[in-house]
PDB file of C-alpha atoms and ligand atoms in Angstrom:
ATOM      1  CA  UNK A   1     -17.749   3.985 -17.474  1.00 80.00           C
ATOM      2  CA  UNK A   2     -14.910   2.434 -15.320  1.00 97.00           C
ATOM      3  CA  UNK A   3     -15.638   1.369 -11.500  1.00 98.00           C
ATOM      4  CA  UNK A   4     -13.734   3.859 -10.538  1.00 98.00           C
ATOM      5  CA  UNK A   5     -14.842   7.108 -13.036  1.00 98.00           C
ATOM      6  CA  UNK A   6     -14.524  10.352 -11.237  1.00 96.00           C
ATOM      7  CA  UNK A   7     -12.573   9.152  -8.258  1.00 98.00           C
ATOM      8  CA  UNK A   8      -9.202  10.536  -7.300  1.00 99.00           C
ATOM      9  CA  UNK A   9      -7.033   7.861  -6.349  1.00 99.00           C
ATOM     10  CA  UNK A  10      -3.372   8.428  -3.871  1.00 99.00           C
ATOM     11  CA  UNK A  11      -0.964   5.904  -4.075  1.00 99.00           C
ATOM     12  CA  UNK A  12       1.807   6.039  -1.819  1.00 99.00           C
ATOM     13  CA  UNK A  13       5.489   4.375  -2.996  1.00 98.00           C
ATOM     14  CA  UNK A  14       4.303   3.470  -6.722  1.00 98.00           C
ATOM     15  CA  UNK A  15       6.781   4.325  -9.229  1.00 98.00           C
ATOM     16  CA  UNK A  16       7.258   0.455  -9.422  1.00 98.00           C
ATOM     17  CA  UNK A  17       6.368  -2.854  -7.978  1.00 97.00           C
ATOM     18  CA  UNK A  18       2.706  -3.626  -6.515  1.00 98.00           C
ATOM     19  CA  UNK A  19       2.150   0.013  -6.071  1.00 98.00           C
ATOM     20  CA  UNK A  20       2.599   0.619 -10.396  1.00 98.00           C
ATOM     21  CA  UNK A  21       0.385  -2.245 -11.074  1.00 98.00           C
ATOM     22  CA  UNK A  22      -2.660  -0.384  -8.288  1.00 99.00           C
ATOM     23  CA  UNK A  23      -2.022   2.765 -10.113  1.00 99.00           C
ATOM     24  CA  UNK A  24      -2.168   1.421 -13.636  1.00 98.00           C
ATOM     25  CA  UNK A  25      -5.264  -0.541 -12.468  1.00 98.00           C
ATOM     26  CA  UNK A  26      -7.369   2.319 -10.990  1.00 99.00           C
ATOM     27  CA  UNK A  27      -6.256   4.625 -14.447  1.00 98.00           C
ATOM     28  CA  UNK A  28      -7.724   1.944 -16.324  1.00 98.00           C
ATOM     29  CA  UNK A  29     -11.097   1.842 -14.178  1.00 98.00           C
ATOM     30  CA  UNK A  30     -10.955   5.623 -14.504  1.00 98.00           C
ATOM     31  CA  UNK A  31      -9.389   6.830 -11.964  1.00 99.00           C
ATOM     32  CA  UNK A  32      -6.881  10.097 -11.636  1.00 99.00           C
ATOM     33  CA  UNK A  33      -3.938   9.028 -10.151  1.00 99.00           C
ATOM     34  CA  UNK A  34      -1.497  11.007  -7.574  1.00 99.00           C
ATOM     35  CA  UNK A  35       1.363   8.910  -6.437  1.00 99.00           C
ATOM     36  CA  UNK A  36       4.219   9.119  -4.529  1.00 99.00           C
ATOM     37  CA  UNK A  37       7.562   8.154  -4.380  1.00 98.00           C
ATOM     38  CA  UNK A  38      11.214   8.854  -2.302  1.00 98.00           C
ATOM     39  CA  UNK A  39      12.438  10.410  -5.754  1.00 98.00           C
ATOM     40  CA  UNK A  40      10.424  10.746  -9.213  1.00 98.00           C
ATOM     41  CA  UNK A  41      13.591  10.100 -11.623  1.00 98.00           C
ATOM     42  CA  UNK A  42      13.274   8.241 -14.943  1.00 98.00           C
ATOM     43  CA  UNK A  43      11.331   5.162 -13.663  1.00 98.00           C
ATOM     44  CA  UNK A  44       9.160   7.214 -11.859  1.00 98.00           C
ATOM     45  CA  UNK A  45       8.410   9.812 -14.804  1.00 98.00           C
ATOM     46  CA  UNK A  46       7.877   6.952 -16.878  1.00 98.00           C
ATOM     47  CA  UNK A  47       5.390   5.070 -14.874  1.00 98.00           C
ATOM     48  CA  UNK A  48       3.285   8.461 -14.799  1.00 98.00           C
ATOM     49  CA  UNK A  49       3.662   8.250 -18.319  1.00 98.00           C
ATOM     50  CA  UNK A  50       2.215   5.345 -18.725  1.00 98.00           C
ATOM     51  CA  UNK A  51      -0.675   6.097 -17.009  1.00 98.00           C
ATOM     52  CA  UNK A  52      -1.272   8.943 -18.389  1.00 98.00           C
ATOM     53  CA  UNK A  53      -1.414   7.146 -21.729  1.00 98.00           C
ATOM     54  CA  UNK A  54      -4.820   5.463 -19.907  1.00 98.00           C
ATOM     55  CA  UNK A  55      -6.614   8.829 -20.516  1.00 98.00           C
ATOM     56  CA  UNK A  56      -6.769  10.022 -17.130  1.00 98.00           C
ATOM     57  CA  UNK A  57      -4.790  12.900 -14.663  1.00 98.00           C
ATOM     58  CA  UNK A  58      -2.146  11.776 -13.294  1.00 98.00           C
ATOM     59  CA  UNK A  59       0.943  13.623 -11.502  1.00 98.00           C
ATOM     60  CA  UNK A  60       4.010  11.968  -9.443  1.00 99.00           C
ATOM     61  CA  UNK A  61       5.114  13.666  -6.436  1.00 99.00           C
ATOM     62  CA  UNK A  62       8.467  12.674  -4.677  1.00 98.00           C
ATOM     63  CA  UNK A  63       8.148  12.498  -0.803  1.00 98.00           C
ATOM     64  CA  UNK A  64       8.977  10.943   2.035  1.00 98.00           C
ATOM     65  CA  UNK A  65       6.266   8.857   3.394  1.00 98.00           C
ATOM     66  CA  UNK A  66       7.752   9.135   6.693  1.00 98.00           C
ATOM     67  CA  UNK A  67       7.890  12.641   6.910  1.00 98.00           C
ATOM     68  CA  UNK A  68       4.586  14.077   8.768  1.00 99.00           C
ATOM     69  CA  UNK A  69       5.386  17.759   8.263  1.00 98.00           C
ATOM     70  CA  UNK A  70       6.016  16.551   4.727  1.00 98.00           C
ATOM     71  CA  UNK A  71       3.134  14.565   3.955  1.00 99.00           C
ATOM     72  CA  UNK A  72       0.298  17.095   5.307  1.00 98.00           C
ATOM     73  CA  UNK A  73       1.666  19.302   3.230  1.00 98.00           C
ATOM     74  CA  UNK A  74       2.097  17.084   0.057  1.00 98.00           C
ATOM     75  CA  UNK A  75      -1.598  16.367   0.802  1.00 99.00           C
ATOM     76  CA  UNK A  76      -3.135  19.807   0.459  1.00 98.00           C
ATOM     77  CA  UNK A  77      -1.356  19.920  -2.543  1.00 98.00           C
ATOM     78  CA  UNK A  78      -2.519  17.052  -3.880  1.00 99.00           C
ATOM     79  CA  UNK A  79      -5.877  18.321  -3.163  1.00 98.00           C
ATOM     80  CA  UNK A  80      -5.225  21.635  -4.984  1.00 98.00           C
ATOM     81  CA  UNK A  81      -4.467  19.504  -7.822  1.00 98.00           C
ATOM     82  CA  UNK A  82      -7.097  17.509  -7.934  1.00 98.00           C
ATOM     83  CA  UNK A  83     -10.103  18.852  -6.317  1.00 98.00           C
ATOM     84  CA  UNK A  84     -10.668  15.458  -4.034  1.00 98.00           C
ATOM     85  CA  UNK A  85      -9.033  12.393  -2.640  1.00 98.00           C
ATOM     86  CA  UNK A  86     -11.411   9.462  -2.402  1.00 99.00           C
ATOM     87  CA  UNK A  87      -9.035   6.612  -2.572  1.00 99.00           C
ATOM     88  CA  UNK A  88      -5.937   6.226  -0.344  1.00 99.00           C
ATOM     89  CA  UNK A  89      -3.429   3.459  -0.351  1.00 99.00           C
ATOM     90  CA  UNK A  90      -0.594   3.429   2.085  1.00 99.00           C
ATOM     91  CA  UNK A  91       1.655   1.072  -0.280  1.00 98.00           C
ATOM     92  CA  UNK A  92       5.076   2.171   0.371  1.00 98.00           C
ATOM     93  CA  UNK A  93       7.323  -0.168   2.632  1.00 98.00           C
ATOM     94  CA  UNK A  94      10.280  -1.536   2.906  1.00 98.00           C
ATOM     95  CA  UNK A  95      12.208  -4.443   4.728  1.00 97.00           C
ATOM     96  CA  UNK A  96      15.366  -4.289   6.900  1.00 98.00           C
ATOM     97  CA  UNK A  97      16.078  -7.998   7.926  1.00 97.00           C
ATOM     98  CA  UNK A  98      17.415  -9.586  10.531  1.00 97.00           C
ATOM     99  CA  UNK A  99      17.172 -12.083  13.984  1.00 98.00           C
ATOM    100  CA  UNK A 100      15.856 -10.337  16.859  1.00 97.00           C
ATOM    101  CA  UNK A 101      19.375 -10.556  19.004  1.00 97.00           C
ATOM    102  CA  UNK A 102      21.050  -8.850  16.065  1.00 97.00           C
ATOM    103  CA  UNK A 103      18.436  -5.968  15.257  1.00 98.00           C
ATOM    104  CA  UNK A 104      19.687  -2.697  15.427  1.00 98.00           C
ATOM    105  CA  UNK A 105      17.614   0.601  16.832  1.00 98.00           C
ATOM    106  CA  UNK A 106      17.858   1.930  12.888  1.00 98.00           C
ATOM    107  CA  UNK A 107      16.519  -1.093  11.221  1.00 98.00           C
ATOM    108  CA  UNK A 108      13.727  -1.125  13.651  1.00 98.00           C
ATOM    109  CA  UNK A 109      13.166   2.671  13.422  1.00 98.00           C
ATOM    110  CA  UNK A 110      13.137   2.640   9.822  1.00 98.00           C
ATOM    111  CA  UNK A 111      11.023  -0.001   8.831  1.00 99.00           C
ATOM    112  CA  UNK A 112       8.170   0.980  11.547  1.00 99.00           C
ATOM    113  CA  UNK A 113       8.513   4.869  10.164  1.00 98.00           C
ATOM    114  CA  UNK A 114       8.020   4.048   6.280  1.00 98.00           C
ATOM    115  CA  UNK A 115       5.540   1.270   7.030  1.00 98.00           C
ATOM    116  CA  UNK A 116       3.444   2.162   9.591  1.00 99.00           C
ATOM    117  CA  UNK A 117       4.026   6.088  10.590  1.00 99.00           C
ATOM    118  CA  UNK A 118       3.590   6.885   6.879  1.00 99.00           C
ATOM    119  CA  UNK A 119       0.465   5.206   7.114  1.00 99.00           C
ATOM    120  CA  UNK A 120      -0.857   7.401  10.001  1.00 99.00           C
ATOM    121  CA  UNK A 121       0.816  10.285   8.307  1.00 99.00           C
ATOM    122  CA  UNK A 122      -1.250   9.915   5.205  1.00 99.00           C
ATOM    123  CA  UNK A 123      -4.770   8.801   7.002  1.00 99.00           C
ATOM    124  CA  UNK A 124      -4.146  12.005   8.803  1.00 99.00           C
ATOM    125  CA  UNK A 125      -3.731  14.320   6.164  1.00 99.00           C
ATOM    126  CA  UNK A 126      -6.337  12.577   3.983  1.00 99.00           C
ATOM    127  CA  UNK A 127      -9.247  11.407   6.521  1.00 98.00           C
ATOM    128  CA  UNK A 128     -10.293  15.845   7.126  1.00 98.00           C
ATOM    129  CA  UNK A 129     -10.984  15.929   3.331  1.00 98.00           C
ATOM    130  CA  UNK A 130     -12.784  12.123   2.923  1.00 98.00           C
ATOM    131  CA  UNK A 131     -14.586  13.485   5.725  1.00 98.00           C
ATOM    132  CA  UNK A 132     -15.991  16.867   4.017  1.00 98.00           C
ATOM    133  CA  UNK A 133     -16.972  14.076   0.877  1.00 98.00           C
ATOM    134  CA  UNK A 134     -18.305  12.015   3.120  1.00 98.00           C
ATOM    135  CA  UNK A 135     -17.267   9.459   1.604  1.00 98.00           C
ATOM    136  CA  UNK A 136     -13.837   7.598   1.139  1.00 98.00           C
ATOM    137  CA  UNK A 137     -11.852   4.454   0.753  1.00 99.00           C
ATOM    138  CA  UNK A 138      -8.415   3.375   2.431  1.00 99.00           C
ATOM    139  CA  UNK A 139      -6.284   0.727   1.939  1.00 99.00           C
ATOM    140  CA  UNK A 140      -3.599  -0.441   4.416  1.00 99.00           C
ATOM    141  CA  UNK A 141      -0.897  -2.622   2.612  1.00 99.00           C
ATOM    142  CA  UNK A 142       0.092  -5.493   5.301  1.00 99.00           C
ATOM    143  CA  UNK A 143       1.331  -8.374   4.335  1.00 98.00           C
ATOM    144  CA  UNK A 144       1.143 -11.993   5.333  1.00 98.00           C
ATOM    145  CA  UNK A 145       3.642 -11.637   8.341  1.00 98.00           C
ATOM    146  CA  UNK A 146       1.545  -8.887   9.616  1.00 98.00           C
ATOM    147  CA  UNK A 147      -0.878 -11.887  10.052  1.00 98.00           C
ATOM    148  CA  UNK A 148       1.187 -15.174  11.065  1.00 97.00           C
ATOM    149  CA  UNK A 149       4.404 -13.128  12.162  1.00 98.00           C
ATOM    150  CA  UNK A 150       7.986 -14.518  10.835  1.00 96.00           C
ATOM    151  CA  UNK A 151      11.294 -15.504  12.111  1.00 96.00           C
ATOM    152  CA  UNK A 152      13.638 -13.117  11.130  1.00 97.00           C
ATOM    153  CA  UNK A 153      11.160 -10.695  10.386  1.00 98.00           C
ATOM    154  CA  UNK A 154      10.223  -8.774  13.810  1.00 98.00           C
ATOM    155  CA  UNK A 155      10.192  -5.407  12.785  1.00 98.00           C
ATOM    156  CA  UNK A 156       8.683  -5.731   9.195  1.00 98.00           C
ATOM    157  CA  UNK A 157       5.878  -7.905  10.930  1.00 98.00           C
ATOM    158  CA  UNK A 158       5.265  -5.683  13.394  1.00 99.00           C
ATOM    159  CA  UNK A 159       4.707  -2.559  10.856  1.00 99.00           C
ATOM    160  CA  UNK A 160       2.267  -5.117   9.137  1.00 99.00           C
ATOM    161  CA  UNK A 161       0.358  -6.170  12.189  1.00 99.00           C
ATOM    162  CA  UNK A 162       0.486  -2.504  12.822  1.00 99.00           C
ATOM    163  CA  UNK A 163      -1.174  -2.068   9.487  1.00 99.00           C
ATOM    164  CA  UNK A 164      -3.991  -3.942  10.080  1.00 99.00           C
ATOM    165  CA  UNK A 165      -4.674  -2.813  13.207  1.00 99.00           C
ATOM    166  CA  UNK A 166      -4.726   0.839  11.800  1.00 99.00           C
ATOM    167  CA  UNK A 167      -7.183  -0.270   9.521  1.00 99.00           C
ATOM    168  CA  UNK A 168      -9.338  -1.867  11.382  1.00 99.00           C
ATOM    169  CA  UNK A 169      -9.359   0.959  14.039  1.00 99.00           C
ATOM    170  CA  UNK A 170     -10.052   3.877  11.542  1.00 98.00           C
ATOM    171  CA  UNK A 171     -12.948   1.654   9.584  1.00 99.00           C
ATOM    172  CA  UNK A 172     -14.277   1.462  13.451  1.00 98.00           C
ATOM    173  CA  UNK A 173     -14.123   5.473  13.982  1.00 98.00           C
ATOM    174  CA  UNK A 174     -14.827   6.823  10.888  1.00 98.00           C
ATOM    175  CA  UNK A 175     -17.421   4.539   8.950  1.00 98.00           C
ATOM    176  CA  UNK A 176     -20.353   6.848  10.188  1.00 98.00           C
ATOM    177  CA  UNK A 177     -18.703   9.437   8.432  1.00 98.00           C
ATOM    178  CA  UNK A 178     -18.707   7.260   4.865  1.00 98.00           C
ATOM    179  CA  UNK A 179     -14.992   6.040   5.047  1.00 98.00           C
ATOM    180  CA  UNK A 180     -14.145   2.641   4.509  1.00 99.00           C
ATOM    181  CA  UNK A 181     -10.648   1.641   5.911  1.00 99.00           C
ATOM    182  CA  UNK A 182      -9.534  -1.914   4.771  1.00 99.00           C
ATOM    183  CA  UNK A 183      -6.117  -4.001   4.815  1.00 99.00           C
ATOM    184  CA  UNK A 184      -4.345  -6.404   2.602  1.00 99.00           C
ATOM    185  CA  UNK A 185      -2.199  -8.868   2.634  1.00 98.00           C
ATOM    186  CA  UNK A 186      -0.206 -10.381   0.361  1.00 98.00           C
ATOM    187  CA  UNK A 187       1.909 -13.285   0.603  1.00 97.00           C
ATOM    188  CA  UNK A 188       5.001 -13.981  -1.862  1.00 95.00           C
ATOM    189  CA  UNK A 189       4.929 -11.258  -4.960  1.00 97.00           C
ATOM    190  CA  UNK A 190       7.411 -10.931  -7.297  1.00 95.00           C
ATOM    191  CA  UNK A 191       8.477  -7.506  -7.175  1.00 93.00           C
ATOM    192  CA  UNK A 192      11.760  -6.348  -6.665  1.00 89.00           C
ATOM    193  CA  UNK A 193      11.265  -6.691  -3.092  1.00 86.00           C
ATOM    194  CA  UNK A 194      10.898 -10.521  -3.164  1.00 88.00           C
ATOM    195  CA  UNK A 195      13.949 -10.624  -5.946  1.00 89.00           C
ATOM    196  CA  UNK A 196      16.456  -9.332  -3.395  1.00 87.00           C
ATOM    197  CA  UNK A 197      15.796 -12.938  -1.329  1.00 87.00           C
ATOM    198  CA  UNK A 198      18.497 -15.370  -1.790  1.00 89.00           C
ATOM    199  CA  UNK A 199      17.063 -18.270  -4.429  1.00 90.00           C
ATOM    200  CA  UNK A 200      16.894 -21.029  -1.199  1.00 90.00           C
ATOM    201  CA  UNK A 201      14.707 -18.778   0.706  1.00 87.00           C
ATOM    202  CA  UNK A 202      12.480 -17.715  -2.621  1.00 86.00           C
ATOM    203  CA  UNK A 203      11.758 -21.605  -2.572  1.00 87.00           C
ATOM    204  CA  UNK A 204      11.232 -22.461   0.554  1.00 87.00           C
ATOM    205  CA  UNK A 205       8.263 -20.131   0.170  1.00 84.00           C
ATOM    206  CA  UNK A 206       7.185 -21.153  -3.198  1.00 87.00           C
ATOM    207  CA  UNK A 207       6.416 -25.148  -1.628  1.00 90.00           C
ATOM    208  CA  UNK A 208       4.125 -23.690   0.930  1.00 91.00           C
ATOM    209  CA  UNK A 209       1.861 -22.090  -1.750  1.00 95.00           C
ATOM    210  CA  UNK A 210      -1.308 -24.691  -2.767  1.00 95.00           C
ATOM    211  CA  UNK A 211      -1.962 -22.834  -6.044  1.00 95.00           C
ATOM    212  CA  UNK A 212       2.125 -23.433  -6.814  1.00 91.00           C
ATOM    213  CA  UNK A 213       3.333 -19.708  -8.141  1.00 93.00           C
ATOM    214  CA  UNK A 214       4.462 -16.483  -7.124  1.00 94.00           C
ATOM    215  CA  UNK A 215       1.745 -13.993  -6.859  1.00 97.00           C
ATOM    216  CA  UNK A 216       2.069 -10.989  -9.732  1.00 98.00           C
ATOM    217  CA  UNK A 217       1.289  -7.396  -8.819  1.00 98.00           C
ATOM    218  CA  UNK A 218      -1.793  -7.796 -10.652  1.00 98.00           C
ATOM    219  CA  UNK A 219      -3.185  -9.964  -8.051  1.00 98.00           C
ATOM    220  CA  UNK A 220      -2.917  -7.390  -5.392  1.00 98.00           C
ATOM    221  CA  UNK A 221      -4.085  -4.803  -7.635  1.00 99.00           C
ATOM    222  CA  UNK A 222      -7.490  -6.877  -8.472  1.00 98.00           C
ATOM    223  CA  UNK A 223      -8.087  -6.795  -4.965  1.00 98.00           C
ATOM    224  CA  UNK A 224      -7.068  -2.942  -4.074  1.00 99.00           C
ATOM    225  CA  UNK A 225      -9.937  -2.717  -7.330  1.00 99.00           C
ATOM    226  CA  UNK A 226     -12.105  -4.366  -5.338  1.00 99.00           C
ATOM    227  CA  UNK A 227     -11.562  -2.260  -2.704  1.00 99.00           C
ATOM    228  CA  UNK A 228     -11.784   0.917  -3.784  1.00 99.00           C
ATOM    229  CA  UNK A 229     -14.953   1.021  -5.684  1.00 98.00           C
ATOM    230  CA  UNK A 230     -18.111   0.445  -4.512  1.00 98.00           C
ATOM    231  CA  UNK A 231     -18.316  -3.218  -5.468  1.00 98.00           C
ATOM    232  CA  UNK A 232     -17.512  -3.409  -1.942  1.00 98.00           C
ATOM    233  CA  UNK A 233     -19.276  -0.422  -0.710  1.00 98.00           C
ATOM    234  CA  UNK A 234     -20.148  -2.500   2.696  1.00 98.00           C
ATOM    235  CA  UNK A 235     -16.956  -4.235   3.454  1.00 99.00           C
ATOM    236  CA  UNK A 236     -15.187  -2.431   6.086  1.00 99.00           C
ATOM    237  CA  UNK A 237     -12.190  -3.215   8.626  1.00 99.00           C
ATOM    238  CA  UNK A 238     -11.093  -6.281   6.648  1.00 98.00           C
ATOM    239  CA  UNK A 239      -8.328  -7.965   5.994  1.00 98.00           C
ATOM    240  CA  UNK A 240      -7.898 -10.030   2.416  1.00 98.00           C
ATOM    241  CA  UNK A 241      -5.264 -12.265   2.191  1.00 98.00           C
ATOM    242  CA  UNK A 242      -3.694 -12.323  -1.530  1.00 98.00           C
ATOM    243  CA  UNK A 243      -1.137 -15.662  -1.078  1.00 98.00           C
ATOM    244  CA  UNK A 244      -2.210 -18.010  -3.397  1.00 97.00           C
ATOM    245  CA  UNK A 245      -3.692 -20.299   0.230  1.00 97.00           C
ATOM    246  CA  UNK A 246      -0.443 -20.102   1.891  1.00 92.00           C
ATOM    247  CA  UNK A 247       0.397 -21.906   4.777  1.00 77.00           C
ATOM    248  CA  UNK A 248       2.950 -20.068   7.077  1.00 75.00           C
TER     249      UNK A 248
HETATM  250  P1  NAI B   1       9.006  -2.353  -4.022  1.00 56.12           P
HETATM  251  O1  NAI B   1      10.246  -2.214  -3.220  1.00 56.12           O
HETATM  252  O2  NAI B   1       9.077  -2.860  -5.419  1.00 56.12           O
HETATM  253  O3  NAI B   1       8.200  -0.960  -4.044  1.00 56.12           O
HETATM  254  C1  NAI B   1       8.073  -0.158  -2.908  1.00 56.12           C
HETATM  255  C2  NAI B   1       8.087   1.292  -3.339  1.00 56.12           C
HETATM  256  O4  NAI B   1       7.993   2.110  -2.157  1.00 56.12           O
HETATM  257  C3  NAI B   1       9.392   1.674  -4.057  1.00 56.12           C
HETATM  258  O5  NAI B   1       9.097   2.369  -5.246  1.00 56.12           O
HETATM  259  C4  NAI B   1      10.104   2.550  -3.029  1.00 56.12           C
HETATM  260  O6  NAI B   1      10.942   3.538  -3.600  1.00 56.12           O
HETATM  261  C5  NAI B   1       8.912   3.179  -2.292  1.00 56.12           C
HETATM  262  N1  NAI B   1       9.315   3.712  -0.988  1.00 56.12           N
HETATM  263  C6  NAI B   1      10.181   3.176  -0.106  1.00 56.12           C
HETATM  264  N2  NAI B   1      10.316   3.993   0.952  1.00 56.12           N
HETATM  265  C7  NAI B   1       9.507   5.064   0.730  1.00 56.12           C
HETATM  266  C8  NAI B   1       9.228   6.252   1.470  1.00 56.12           C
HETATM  267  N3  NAI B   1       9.802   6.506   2.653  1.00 56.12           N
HETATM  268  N4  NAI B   1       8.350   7.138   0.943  1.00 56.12           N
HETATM  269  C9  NAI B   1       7.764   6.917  -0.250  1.00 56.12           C
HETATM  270  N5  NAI B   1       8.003   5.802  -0.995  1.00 56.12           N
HETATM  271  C10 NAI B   1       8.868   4.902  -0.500  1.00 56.12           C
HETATM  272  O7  NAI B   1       8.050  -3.262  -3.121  1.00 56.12           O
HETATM  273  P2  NAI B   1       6.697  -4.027  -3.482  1.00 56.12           P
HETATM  274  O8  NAI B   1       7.001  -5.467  -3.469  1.00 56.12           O
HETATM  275  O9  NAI B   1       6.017  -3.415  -4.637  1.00 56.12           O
HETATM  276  O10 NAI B   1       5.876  -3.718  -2.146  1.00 56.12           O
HETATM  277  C11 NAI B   1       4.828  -2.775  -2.048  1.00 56.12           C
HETATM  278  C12 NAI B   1       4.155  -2.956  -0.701  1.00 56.12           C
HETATM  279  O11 NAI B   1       3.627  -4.275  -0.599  1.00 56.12           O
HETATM  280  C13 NAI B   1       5.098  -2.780   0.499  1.00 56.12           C
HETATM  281  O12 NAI B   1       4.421  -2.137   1.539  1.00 56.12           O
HETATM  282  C14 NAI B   1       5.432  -4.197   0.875  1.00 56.12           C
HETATM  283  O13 NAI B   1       5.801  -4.296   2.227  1.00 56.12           O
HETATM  284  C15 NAI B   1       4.120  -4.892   0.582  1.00 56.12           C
HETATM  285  N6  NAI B   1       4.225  -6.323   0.418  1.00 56.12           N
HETATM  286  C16 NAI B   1       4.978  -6.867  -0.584  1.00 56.12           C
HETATM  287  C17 NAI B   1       5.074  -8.238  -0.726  1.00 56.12           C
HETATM  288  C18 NAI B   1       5.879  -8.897  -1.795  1.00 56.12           C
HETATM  289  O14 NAI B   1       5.956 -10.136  -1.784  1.00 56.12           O
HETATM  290  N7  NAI B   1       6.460  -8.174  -2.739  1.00 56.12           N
HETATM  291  C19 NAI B   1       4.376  -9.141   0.206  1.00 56.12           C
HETATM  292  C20 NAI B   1       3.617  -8.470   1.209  1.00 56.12           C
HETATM  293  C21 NAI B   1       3.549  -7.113   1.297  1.00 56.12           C
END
């Protein structure tokens, strides 16, 4: 039995990068996994492969995160498919640098509707059906700026702050009804997100981490684990830092 046998678990932006490793993790523990993505093309067909190679159900469904119309819509299907959702993690996010004087209307737009409107999108859709469980587990991927905020940064720190707040909010109106909402955040992962940084930047980061690495997707994914089974069936409205003791 795996700590997460029986559960249905929807991942949100996880045909690759810290998303993948959550999904691969949770098939492992048992879990059937629905997960999203813009577009399901080769990489995404063959990360549901792959889990699907675990021994559990698994099916990949390309869609907009930022869509609302698009993602209550998703979710009812999702719940045709698999009879339940008990695990939800709003993973998907992206980053649309630059200074403050220079930020456009778009990049700020963009990066607060995939980050933090899909977020609400997907709590919406999902929280009706946790509810009728009574019971449920979501996970709110921040990140480390969300916390500390950073220069160049304003809009994908905002989503992030957003993020946690959303957790902590929902955990606060919803935990009589069984749901758990909690956040994390990680610091510097290597995923093709932090591999589009230009090599001075990558190590300016890397001297403010004590344990002296990058994080792995596996490190976040341990902790979404611990998350979404009952290991931490009374830990609610967190936040859990994954940065290796980073100082920002
Ligand atoms: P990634 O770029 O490798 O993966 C993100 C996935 O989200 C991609 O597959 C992308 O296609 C998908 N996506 C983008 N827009 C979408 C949309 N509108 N609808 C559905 N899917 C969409 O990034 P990574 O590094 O795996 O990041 C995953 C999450 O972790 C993000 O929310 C990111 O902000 C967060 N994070 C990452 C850190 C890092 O160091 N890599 C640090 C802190 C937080």
């Amino acid at each position: 039995m795996g700590l997460l046998s029986g559960k249905t678990a929807l991942i949100t932006g996880a045909a690759r990068g810290i998303g993948k490793a959550i999904a691969l993790k949770f098939a492992a523990e048992g879990a059937n996994i629905a997960f999203t993505d813009l577009v399901i093309d080769e990489n995404g067909e063959a990360t549901a492969a792959e889990i699907a190679a675990l021994g559990v159900q698994c099916k990949a469904y390309a869609s907009n995160a930022a869509n609302f119309e698009e993602t209550a819509t998703l979710v009812a299907q999702i719940k045709e498919d698999f009879g339940s959702i008990d695990i939800l993690v709003n993973n998907a996010g992206i980053t649309k640098d630059g200074l403050m004087m220079r930020m456009t209307e778009a990049q700020w737009d963009t990066v607060i509707g995939v980050n933090l409107k899909s977020a609400f999108n997907f709590i919406h859709a999902c929280t009706p059906i946790m509810m009728r469980q009574k019971s449920g587990s979501i996970i709110n991927m921040a990140s480390i700026v969300g916390v500390h905020g950073n220069a160049g940064q304003a809009n994908y720190a905002a989503s992030k702050a957003g993020m946690i707040a959303l957790a902590k909010s929902v955990a606060q109106e919803l935990g009589s009804r069984g749901i758990r909402a909690n956040a994390i955040a990680p610091g510097f992962i290597e995923t093709a997100m932090t591999a589009a940084l230009p090599e001075d930047v990558r190590k300016e980061w890397m001297k403010n981490i004590p344990l002296r690495r990058g994080g792995q997707p596996e490190d976040v994914a341990n902790t979404a684990l611990y998350l979404a089974s009952d290991l931490s069936s009374y830990v609610s409205g967190q936040v859990i830092q994954v940065d290796g003791g980073m100082n920002m």
